[in-house]
């Protein structure tokens, strides 16, 4: 009896580096039952697109759901009218024009303030000292969560992300997740009276004043998912983009010279290492996908990370290359659940964070580029990016 490769796929190996396994699965078994995950893993671009285009067959309402267990019943685990109701209540402050008109100046100030804090040191960890706290501070700003520090926000976010991906059932992960839930619930509870009294273009205030206003519990629950994804994802996207340029000096030189735009850097970074590597869906009816017959109740893991490196779509997909056309990547998902924070990420990272740090820290260099380690498969990014620079430029 022949055992499929997928039967031996292990979570620990995916966390260390999922891409070799994904490449083999795309070739041998693009929709594969992975026993350790308890679901079919979907790895080819065309099959992921099929899932995205047929939400009636692949529901985000998964039972039981790791995310619901970790955070609660958020809009990401709802479909149809319940999903649209919450999304509509939250989306006003994250539309492109609102971000440019209201939030871009704050994002710029946050980036400059962080760089001011370490610029004279001549060295920093670009994840710990810049990408992480910048994502946290920007998110607190746009949420209207003024009573939480960047440290609090990052700790809560990591606890929620770890919980949503705790397929190994680590009890310590659940313990940290429970603590984070309690602390964030209190912070949102403290912020809600002012948010309900004063209408302003923050996400919490928008949810509180929307038609058919959300309950306090709905707001608390959905703020958790905004913090879970709204910090780790922009943090990792910023870090991957910085790493990609620093590890490819020729591409960096072209970007600095203005020959290639920062938006292309951003889009290639999130294609190359998708900040959200996999999301779950549950099958609602019998359907053929990737040569497999799936039945109602079957669980699938939709691998954006693998789809974004599909050889059938991208030339030399394992390479970081800012020259490619990255418009067809799937880093932000698609369909009704297209990432709510897409434009926040594009503007705060591509238009502000990346050009600012490369402009202000001249001759920015990784200390040991060969030792940079990525981690994760549900969510993935560099753990640290120790760097040095030789010249300092004040912000304008």
Short mmCIF file of C-alpha atoms in Angstrom, two decimals:
data_model
loop_
_atom_site.label_atom_id
_atom_site.label_comp_id
_atom_site.label_asym_id
_atom_site.label_seq_id
_atom_site.Cartn_x
_atom_site.Cartn_y
_atom_site.Cartn_z
CA UNK A 1 0.00 0.00 0.00
CA UNK A 2 1.41 3.38 -1.02
CA UNK A 3 1.26 6.16 1.56
CA UNK A 4 0.84 9.66 0.15
CA UNK A 5 3.37 12.36 0.91
CA UNK A 6 0.62 14.42 2.55
CA UNK A 7 0.13 11.76 5.22
CA UNK A 8 3.59 12.57 6.57
CA UNK A 9 3.31 16.35 6.56
CA UNK A 10 3.93 17.71 10.05
CA UNK A 11 3.04 21.06 11.60
CA UNK A 12 6.55 21.59 12.96
CA UNK A 13 8.04 21.14 9.48
CA UNK A 14 5.54 23.56 7.96
CA UNK A 15 6.36 26.14 10.61
CA UNK A 16 10.07 25.87 9.88
CA UNK A 17 9.63 26.14 6.09
CA UNK A 18 6.36 25.17 4.38
CA UNK A 19 7.44 25.87 0.81
CA UNK A 20 9.19 22.58 -0.07
CA UNK A 21 6.12 20.64 1.08
CA UNK A 22 3.80 22.97 -0.81
CA UNK A 23 5.81 22.57 -4.02
CA UNK A 24 5.58 18.80 -3.80
CA UNK A 25 1.87 18.87 -2.99
CA UNK A 26 1.13 21.15 -5.94
CA UNK A 27 2.74 18.55 -8.20
CA UNK A 28 1.60 15.30 -6.60
CA UNK A 29 -1.66 16.02 -4.80
CA UNK A 30 -2.88 19.63 -5.03
CA UNK A 31 -5.88 18.91 -2.79
CA UNK A 32 -4.48 16.57 -0.16
CA UNK A 33 -5.77 15.15 3.10
CA UNK A 34 -3.25 16.00 5.81
CA UNK A 35 -4.05 13.91 8.91
CA UNK A 36 -2.15 16.11 11.37
CA UNK A 37 -4.20 19.12 10.24
CA UNK A 38 -7.48 17.22 10.10
CA UNK A 39 -8.32 18.84 6.77
CA UNK A 40 -7.64 18.90 3.05
CA UNK A 41 -4.87 21.32 2.12
CA UNK A 42 -5.51 23.27 -1.11
CA UNK A 43 -2.22 24.36 -2.67
CA UNK A 44 -2.66 25.35 -6.35
CA UNK A 45 -3.55 28.87 -7.46
CA UNK A 46 -6.49 27.80 -9.66
CA UNK A 47 -8.03 25.71 -6.88
CA UNK A 48 -7.63 28.50 -4.32
CA UNK A 49 -9.33 30.84 -6.79
CA UNK A 50 -12.19 28.34 -7.17
CA UNK A 51 -12.69 28.35 -3.40
CA UNK A 52 -12.63 32.16 -3.34
CA UNK A 53 -15.22 32.38 -6.12
CA UNK A 54 -17.64 29.90 -4.54
CA UNK A 55 -18.33 30.95 -0.95
CA UNK A 56 -21.62 29.10 -1.18
CA UNK A 57 -19.65 25.84 -1.40
CA UNK A 58 -16.80 26.75 0.94
CA UNK A 59 -18.17 28.44 4.03
CA UNK A 60 -16.16 30.50 6.50
CA UNK A 61 -18.54 29.22 9.19
CA UNK A 62 -16.42 26.29 10.33
CA UNK A 63 -17.54 24.08 13.22
CA UNK A 64 -15.66 23.68 15.40
CA UNK A 65 -13.46 26.67 14.55
CA UNK A 66 -10.00 27.30 15.97
CA UNK A 67 -10.51 31.04 15.48
CA UNK A 68 -13.88 31.07 17.20
CA UNK A 69 -12.39 29.13 20.08
CA UNK A 70 -9.48 31.56 20.37
CA UNK A 71 -11.28 34.87 19.81
CA UNK A 72 -15.03 34.46 19.51
CA UNK A 73 -17.56 34.60 16.67
CA UNK A 74 -16.01 37.34 14.51
CA UNK A 75 -16.99 38.52 11.04
CA UNK A 76 -14.32 36.23 9.56
CA UNK A 77 -16.36 33.20 10.63
CA UNK A 78 -19.63 34.54 9.30
CA UNK A 79 -21.11 34.65 5.81
CA UNK A 80 -23.91 36.51 4.06
CA UNK A 81 -25.86 39.22 5.87
CA UNK A 82 -24.26 38.72 9.33
CA UNK A 83 -20.82 39.18 7.77
CA UNK A 84 -21.89 42.19 5.67
CA UNK A 85 -23.48 43.88 8.68
CA UNK A 86 -20.29 43.86 10.75
CA UNK A 87 -18.00 44.61 7.81
CA UNK A 88 -20.11 47.62 6.78
CA UNK A 89 -20.04 48.94 10.34
CA UNK A 90 -16.23 48.82 10.48
CA UNK A 91 -15.10 49.67 6.95
CA UNK A 92 -15.59 53.45 6.78
CA UNK A 93 -12.33 54.42 8.51
CA UNK A 94 -10.25 52.00 6.39
CA UNK A 95 -11.34 53.19 2.94
CA UNK A 96 -8.47 54.60 0.82
CA UNK A 97 -9.62 58.24 0.84
CA UNK A 98 -10.18 58.25 4.60
CA UNK A 99 -6.75 56.73 5.19
CA UNK A 100 -5.05 59.34 2.99
CA UNK A 101 -7.03 62.29 4.35
CA UNK A 102 -7.20 61.34 8.04
CA UNK A 103 -4.64 58.70 8.94
CA UNK A 104 -1.60 59.00 6.64
CA UNK A 105 -0.15 61.96 8.57
CA UNK A 106 -0.50 60.03 11.84
CA UNK A 107 1.14 56.96 10.29
CA UNK A 108 4.04 59.13 9.11
CA UNK A 109 4.43 60.69 12.56
CA UNK A 110 4.41 57.24 14.17
CA UNK A 111 7.14 56.00 11.82
CA UNK A 112 9.34 59.04 12.38
CA UNK A 113 8.90 58.90 16.15
CA UNK A 114 10.01 55.28 16.27
CA UNK A 115 13.05 55.96 14.10
CA UNK A 116 13.92 59.00 16.23
CA UNK A 117 14.08 56.65 19.20
CA UNK A 118 16.91 54.52 17.84
CA UNK A 119 18.52 56.44 14.97
CA UNK A 120 21.52 57.61 16.96
CA UNK A 121 22.27 54.05 18.14
CA UNK A 122 23.47 53.02 14.69
CA UNK A 123 21.81 49.64 15.09
CA UNK A 124 18.38 48.16 15.69
CA UNK A 125 16.28 45.06 15.25
CA UNK A 126 14.00 46.16 12.43
CA UNK A 127 11.26 43.76 13.57
CA UNK A 128 11.33 44.47 17.29
CA UNK A 129 12.16 48.18 17.12
CA UNK A 130 10.32 49.26 13.98
CA UNK A 131 7.96 46.92 12.10
CA UNK A 132 6.21 45.52 15.19
CA UNK A 133 5.63 48.69 17.21
CA UNK A 134 4.75 50.68 14.08
CA UNK A 135 2.01 48.21 13.13
CA UNK A 136 0.72 48.24 16.70
CA UNK A 137 0.74 52.03 17.04
CA UNK A 138 -0.90 52.57 13.66
CA UNK A 139 -3.62 50.07 14.49
CA UNK A 140 -4.32 51.59 17.91
CA UNK A 141 -4.63 54.97 16.18
CA UNK A 142 -7.14 53.83 13.57
CA UNK A 143 -9.12 51.68 16.03
CA UNK A 144 -9.40 54.56 18.50
CA UNK A 145 -7.92 52.41 21.27
CA UNK A 146 -6.05 55.14 23.11
CA UNK A 147 -5.66 53.26 26.38
CA UNK A 148 -3.38 50.49 25.04
CA UNK A 149 0.38 50.60 24.56
CA UNK A 150 2.22 49.21 21.55
CA UNK A 151 3.59 46.52 23.86
CA UNK A 152 0.09 45.54 24.98
CA UNK A 153 -1.18 45.47 21.41
CA UNK A 154 1.65 43.27 20.16
CA UNK A 155 1.29 40.84 23.05
CA UNK A 156 -2.46 40.54 22.53
CA UNK A 157 -2.04 40.12 18.79
CA UNK A 158 0.52 37.35 19.13
CA UNK A 159 -1.62 35.54 21.67
CA UNK A 160 -4.64 35.63 19.33
CA UNK A 161 -2.60 34.61 16.29
CA UNK A 162 -1.04 31.71 18.20
CA UNK A 163 -4.49 30.64 19.37
CA UNK A 164 -5.97 30.74 15.86
CA UNK A 165 -3.14 28.52 14.65
CA UNK A 166 -2.93 26.23 17.68
CA UNK A 167 -3.57 23.03 15.76
CA UNK A 168 -1.04 21.33 18.04
CA UNK A 169 -3.31 22.08 21.06
CA UNK A 170 -0.52 23.61 23.17
CA UNK A 171 -2.11 24.44 26.58
CA UNK A 172 0.28 27.35 27.15
CA UNK A 173 -0.99 28.96 23.95
CA UNK A 174 -4.58 28.72 25.21
CA UNK A 175 -3.56 30.19 28.58
CA UNK A 176 -1.96 33.26 26.96
CA UNK A 177 -4.93 33.65 24.67
CA UNK A 178 -7.34 33.68 27.62
CA UNK A 179 -5.30 36.36 29.40
CA UNK A 180 -5.17 38.50 26.26
CA UNK A 181 -8.94 38.20 25.76
CA UNK A 182 -9.65 39.42 29.28
CA UNK A 183 -7.22 42.35 29.06
CA UNK A 184 -8.44 43.52 25.66
CA UNK A 185 -12.09 43.18 26.65
CA UNK A 186 -11.42 45.56 29.53
CA UNK A 187 -9.55 48.03 27.31
CA UNK A 188 -12.38 48.13 24.77
CA UNK A 189 -14.99 48.38 27.55
CA UNK A 190 -13.13 51.40 28.92
CA UNK A 191 -13.00 53.02 25.46
CA UNK A 192 -16.63 52.43 24.50
CA UNK A 193 -18.39 55.21 26.48
CA UNK A 194 -16.44 57.96 24.66
CA UNK A 195 -16.76 56.10 21.35
CA UNK A 196 -20.53 55.94 21.68
CA UNK A 197 -20.78 59.57 22.78
CA UNK A 198 -18.52 61.13 20.16
CA UNK A 199 -18.75 60.08 16.50
CA UNK A 200 -15.29 60.09 14.92
CA UNK A 201 -13.67 58.14 12.06
CA UNK A 202 -12.15 55.41 14.20
CA UNK A 203 -13.15 51.78 13.78
CA UNK A 204 -14.57 51.44 17.31
CA UNK A 205 -16.59 54.64 16.98
CA UNK A 206 -17.75 53.64 13.49
CA UNK A 207 -19.02 50.30 14.80
CA UNK A 208 -20.72 52.02 17.74
CA UNK A 209 -22.55 54.53 15.51
CA UNK A 210 -23.38 52.35 12.51
CA UNK A 211 -26.94 51.72 11.38
CA UNK A 212 -28.07 48.79 13.48
CA UNK A 213 -25.22 49.56 15.86
CA UNK A 214 -23.22 46.61 17.11
CA UNK A 215 -23.54 45.52 20.71
CA UNK A 216 -20.64 46.06 23.09
CA UNK A 217 -19.87 42.35 22.96
CA UNK A 218 -19.84 42.32 19.15
CA UNK A 219 -17.44 45.27 19.14
CA UNK A 220 -15.15 43.64 21.71
CA UNK A 221 -15.11 40.37 19.78
CA UNK A 222 -14.36 41.93 16.41
CA UNK A 223 -11.69 44.25 17.77
CA UNK A 224 -9.88 41.03 18.71
CA UNK A 225 -9.72 39.90 15.08
CA UNK A 226 -8.64 43.36 13.96
CA UNK A 227 -5.80 43.23 16.47
CA UNK A 228 -4.95 39.63 15.64
CA UNK A 229 -4.51 40.33 11.95
CA UNK A 230 -3.93 44.07 11.99
CA UNK A 231 -0.58 43.86 13.74
CA UNK A 232 1.09 40.61 12.76
CA UNK A 233 0.26 40.95 9.08
CA UNK A 234 1.56 44.51 8.49
CA UNK A 235 4.49 43.79 10.81
CA UNK A 236 5.47 40.72 8.81
CA UNK A 237 4.81 42.39 5.45
CA UNK A 238 7.02 45.33 6.43
CA UNK A 239 9.75 43.03 7.72
CA UNK A 240 9.66 40.78 4.64
CA UNK A 241 9.84 43.79 2.32
CA UNK A 242 12.83 45.22 4.21
CA UNK A 243 14.53 41.84 4.23
CA UNK A 244 13.85 41.30 0.53
CA UNK A 245 15.49 44.60 -0.40
CA UNK A 246 18.38 44.30 2.04
CA UNK A 247 19.13 40.78 0.79
CA UNK A 248 19.03 41.97 -2.85
CA UNK A 249 21.18 45.13 -3.07
CA UNK A 250 20.73 45.46 -6.84
CA UNK A 251 16.94 45.65 -6.47
CA UNK A 252 17.29 47.97 -3.48
CA UNK A 253 19.44 50.36 -5.52
CA UNK A 254 16.82 50.52 -8.27
CA UNK A 255 14.07 51.24 -5.75
CA UNK A 256 16.08 53.92 -3.95
CA UNK A 257 16.85 55.52 -7.31
CA UNK A 258 13.13 55.70 -8.09
CA UNK A 259 13.30 53.25 -11.00
CA UNK A 260 10.89 50.88 -9.25
CA UNK A 261 8.02 52.03 -7.04
CA UNK A 262 7.55 51.13 -3.40
CA UNK A 263 4.12 49.68 -4.16
CA UNK A 264 5.79 47.02 -6.34
CA UNK A 265 8.13 46.20 -3.45
CA UNK A 266 5.16 45.77 -1.15
CA UNK A 267 3.13 43.62 -3.56
CA UNK A 268 6.11 41.35 -4.24
CA UNK A 269 6.85 40.99 -0.53
CA UNK A 270 3.33 39.79 0.31
CA UNK A 271 3.36 37.45 -2.68
CA UNK A 272 6.76 36.00 -1.81
CA UNK A 273 5.93 35.36 1.86
CA UNK A 274 2.22 35.79 2.43
CA UNK A 275 1.59 37.20 5.94
CA UNK A 276 -1.55 35.02 6.10
CA UNK A 277 -0.41 31.67 4.80
CA UNK A 278 -3.58 29.62 5.26
CA UNK A 279 -7.21 30.11 6.18
CA UNK A 280 -9.88 27.46 6.89
CA UNK A 281 -13.15 26.74 5.11
CA UNK A 282 -15.85 24.10 5.51
CA UNK A 283 -17.51 22.39 2.53
CA UNK A 284 -21.29 22.83 2.30
CA UNK A 285 -22.10 20.40 -0.55
CA UNK A 286 -20.44 17.73 -2.67
CA UNK A 287 -17.88 19.37 -4.98
CA UNK A 288 -14.94 18.35 -7.16
CA UNK A 289 -11.74 20.22 -6.40
CA UNK A 290 -8.24 19.44 -7.62
CA UNK A 291 -9.18 15.90 -8.56
CA UNK A 292 -10.80 15.14 -5.21
CA UNK A 293 -14.46 14.74 -4.35
CA UNK A 294 -15.21 16.75 -1.22
CA UNK A 295 -18.39 16.31 0.76
CA UNK A 296 -20.46 18.52 3.01
CA UNK A 297 -18.74 18.94 6.36
CA UNK A 298 -15.23 18.35 5.03
CA UNK A 299 -12.69 20.90 6.23
CA UNK A 300 -10.16 22.50 3.96
CA UNK A 301 -7.08 24.64 4.53
CA UNK A 302 -6.74 27.20 1.73
CA UNK A 303 -3.04 27.85 1.29
CA UNK A 304 -2.49 31.36 -0.01
CA UNK A 305 1.24 30.92 0.66
CA UNK A 306 1.39 27.99 -1.74
CA UNK A 307 -0.86 29.59 -4.37
CA UNK A 308 1.39 32.64 -4.42
CA UNK A 309 4.31 30.41 -5.41
CA UNK A 310 2.50 28.34 -8.00
CA UNK A 311 4.83 27.68 -10.93
CA UNK A 312 1.86 27.70 -13.28
CA UNK A 313 1.26 31.38 -12.50
CA UNK A 314 4.58 32.90 -11.42
CA UNK A 315 8.00 32.58 -13.06
CA UNK A 316 10.73 31.60 -10.59
CA UNK A 317 8.17 31.85 -7.76
CA UNK A 318 10.62 31.20 -4.91
CA UNK A 319 12.65 34.30 -5.81
CA UNK A 320 12.05 37.81 -4.47
CA UNK A 321 11.82 39.95 -7.59
CA UNK A 322 10.35 43.46 -7.54
CA UNK A 323 10.32 43.55 -11.34
CA UNK A 324 7.44 41.08 -11.64
CA UNK A 325 3.82 42.03 -12.05
CA UNK A 326 2.39 41.06 -8.67
CA UNK A 327 -1.17 42.21 -9.29
CA UNK A 328 -2.57 38.67 -9.40
CA UNK A 329 -1.25 37.44 -6.05
CA UNK A 330 -3.72 36.25 -3.41
CA UNK A 331 -2.14 37.68 -0.26
CA UNK A 332 -5.31 39.60 0.61
CA UNK A 333 -7.70 36.80 -0.26
CA UNK A 334 -10.74 37.51 -2.38
CA UNK A 335 -14.50 37.43 -2.55
CA UNK A 336 -16.68 38.66 0.32
CA UNK A 337 -13.83 38.18 2.81
CA UNK A 338 -11.26 40.26 0.91
CA UNK A 339 -8.97 41.69 3.60
CA UNK A 340 -10.55 44.74 5.24
CA UNK A 341 -7.11 46.22 6.01
CA UNK A 342 -5.69 46.00 2.49
CA UNK A 343 -5.49 49.74 1.91
CA UNK A 344 -4.26 50.43 5.42
CA UNK A 345 -1.37 48.07 4.67
CA UNK A 346 -0.63 49.47 1.22
CA UNK A 347 -0.56 53.07 2.37
CA UNK A 348 1.06 52.62 5.79
CA UNK A 349 3.77 50.25 4.49
CA UNK A 350 4.39 51.02 0.81
CA UNK A 351 3.77 54.77 0.94
CA UNK A 352 5.16 55.50 4.41
CA UNK A 353 7.09 52.88 6.39
CA UNK A 354 9.41 51.55 3.69
CA UNK A 355 10.42 54.80 1.99
CA UNK A 356 10.83 56.49 5.38
CA UNK A 357 13.21 53.98 6.92
CA UNK A 358 15.35 53.61 3.78
CA UNK A 359 15.49 57.40 3.40
CA UNK A 360 16.39 58.14 7.00
CA UNK A 361 18.85 55.29 7.60
CA UNK A 362 21.46 55.56 4.87
CA UNK A 363 23.53 52.48 4.04
CA UNK A 364 21.08 50.28 5.93
CA UNK A 365 22.62 46.80 6.15
CA UNK A 366 21.61 43.48 7.71
CA UNK A 367 24.13 42.32 10.33
CA UNK A 368 23.99 38.65 9.31
CA UNK A 369 21.62 38.21 6.35
CA UNK A 370 22.27 34.47 6.09
CA UNK A 371 21.01 33.88 9.63
CA UNK A 372 17.62 35.59 9.27
CA UNK A 373 15.00 33.02 10.26
CA UNK A 374 11.37 32.94 9.20
CA UNK A 375 8.78 31.15 11.27
CA UNK A 376 5.18 30.01 10.87
CA UNK A 377 2.90 28.58 8.21
CA UNK A 378 -0.57 29.88 9.12
CA UNK A 379 1.12 33.25 9.62
CA UNK A 380 4.75 33.76 8.60
CA UNK A 381 7.46 36.40 8.83
CA UNK A 382 11.03 37.10 10.04
CA UNK A 383 11.60 36.72 13.77
CA UNK A 384 14.41 39.30 13.90
CA UNK A 385 16.23 41.63 11.49
CA UNK A 386 19.34 43.05 13.20
CA UNK A 387 20.64 45.93 11.07
CA UNK A 388 23.15 48.79 11.11
CA UNK A 389 23.51 52.07 9.22
CA UNK A 390 26.23 54.66 8.72
CA UNK A 391 24.37 57.92 8.25
CA UNK A 392 21.34 59.54 9.81
CA UNK A 393 18.81 61.85 8.18
CA UNK A 394 16.31 63.86 10.24
CA UNK A 395 12.70 63.69 9.16
CA UNK A 396 11.26 66.65 7.33
#
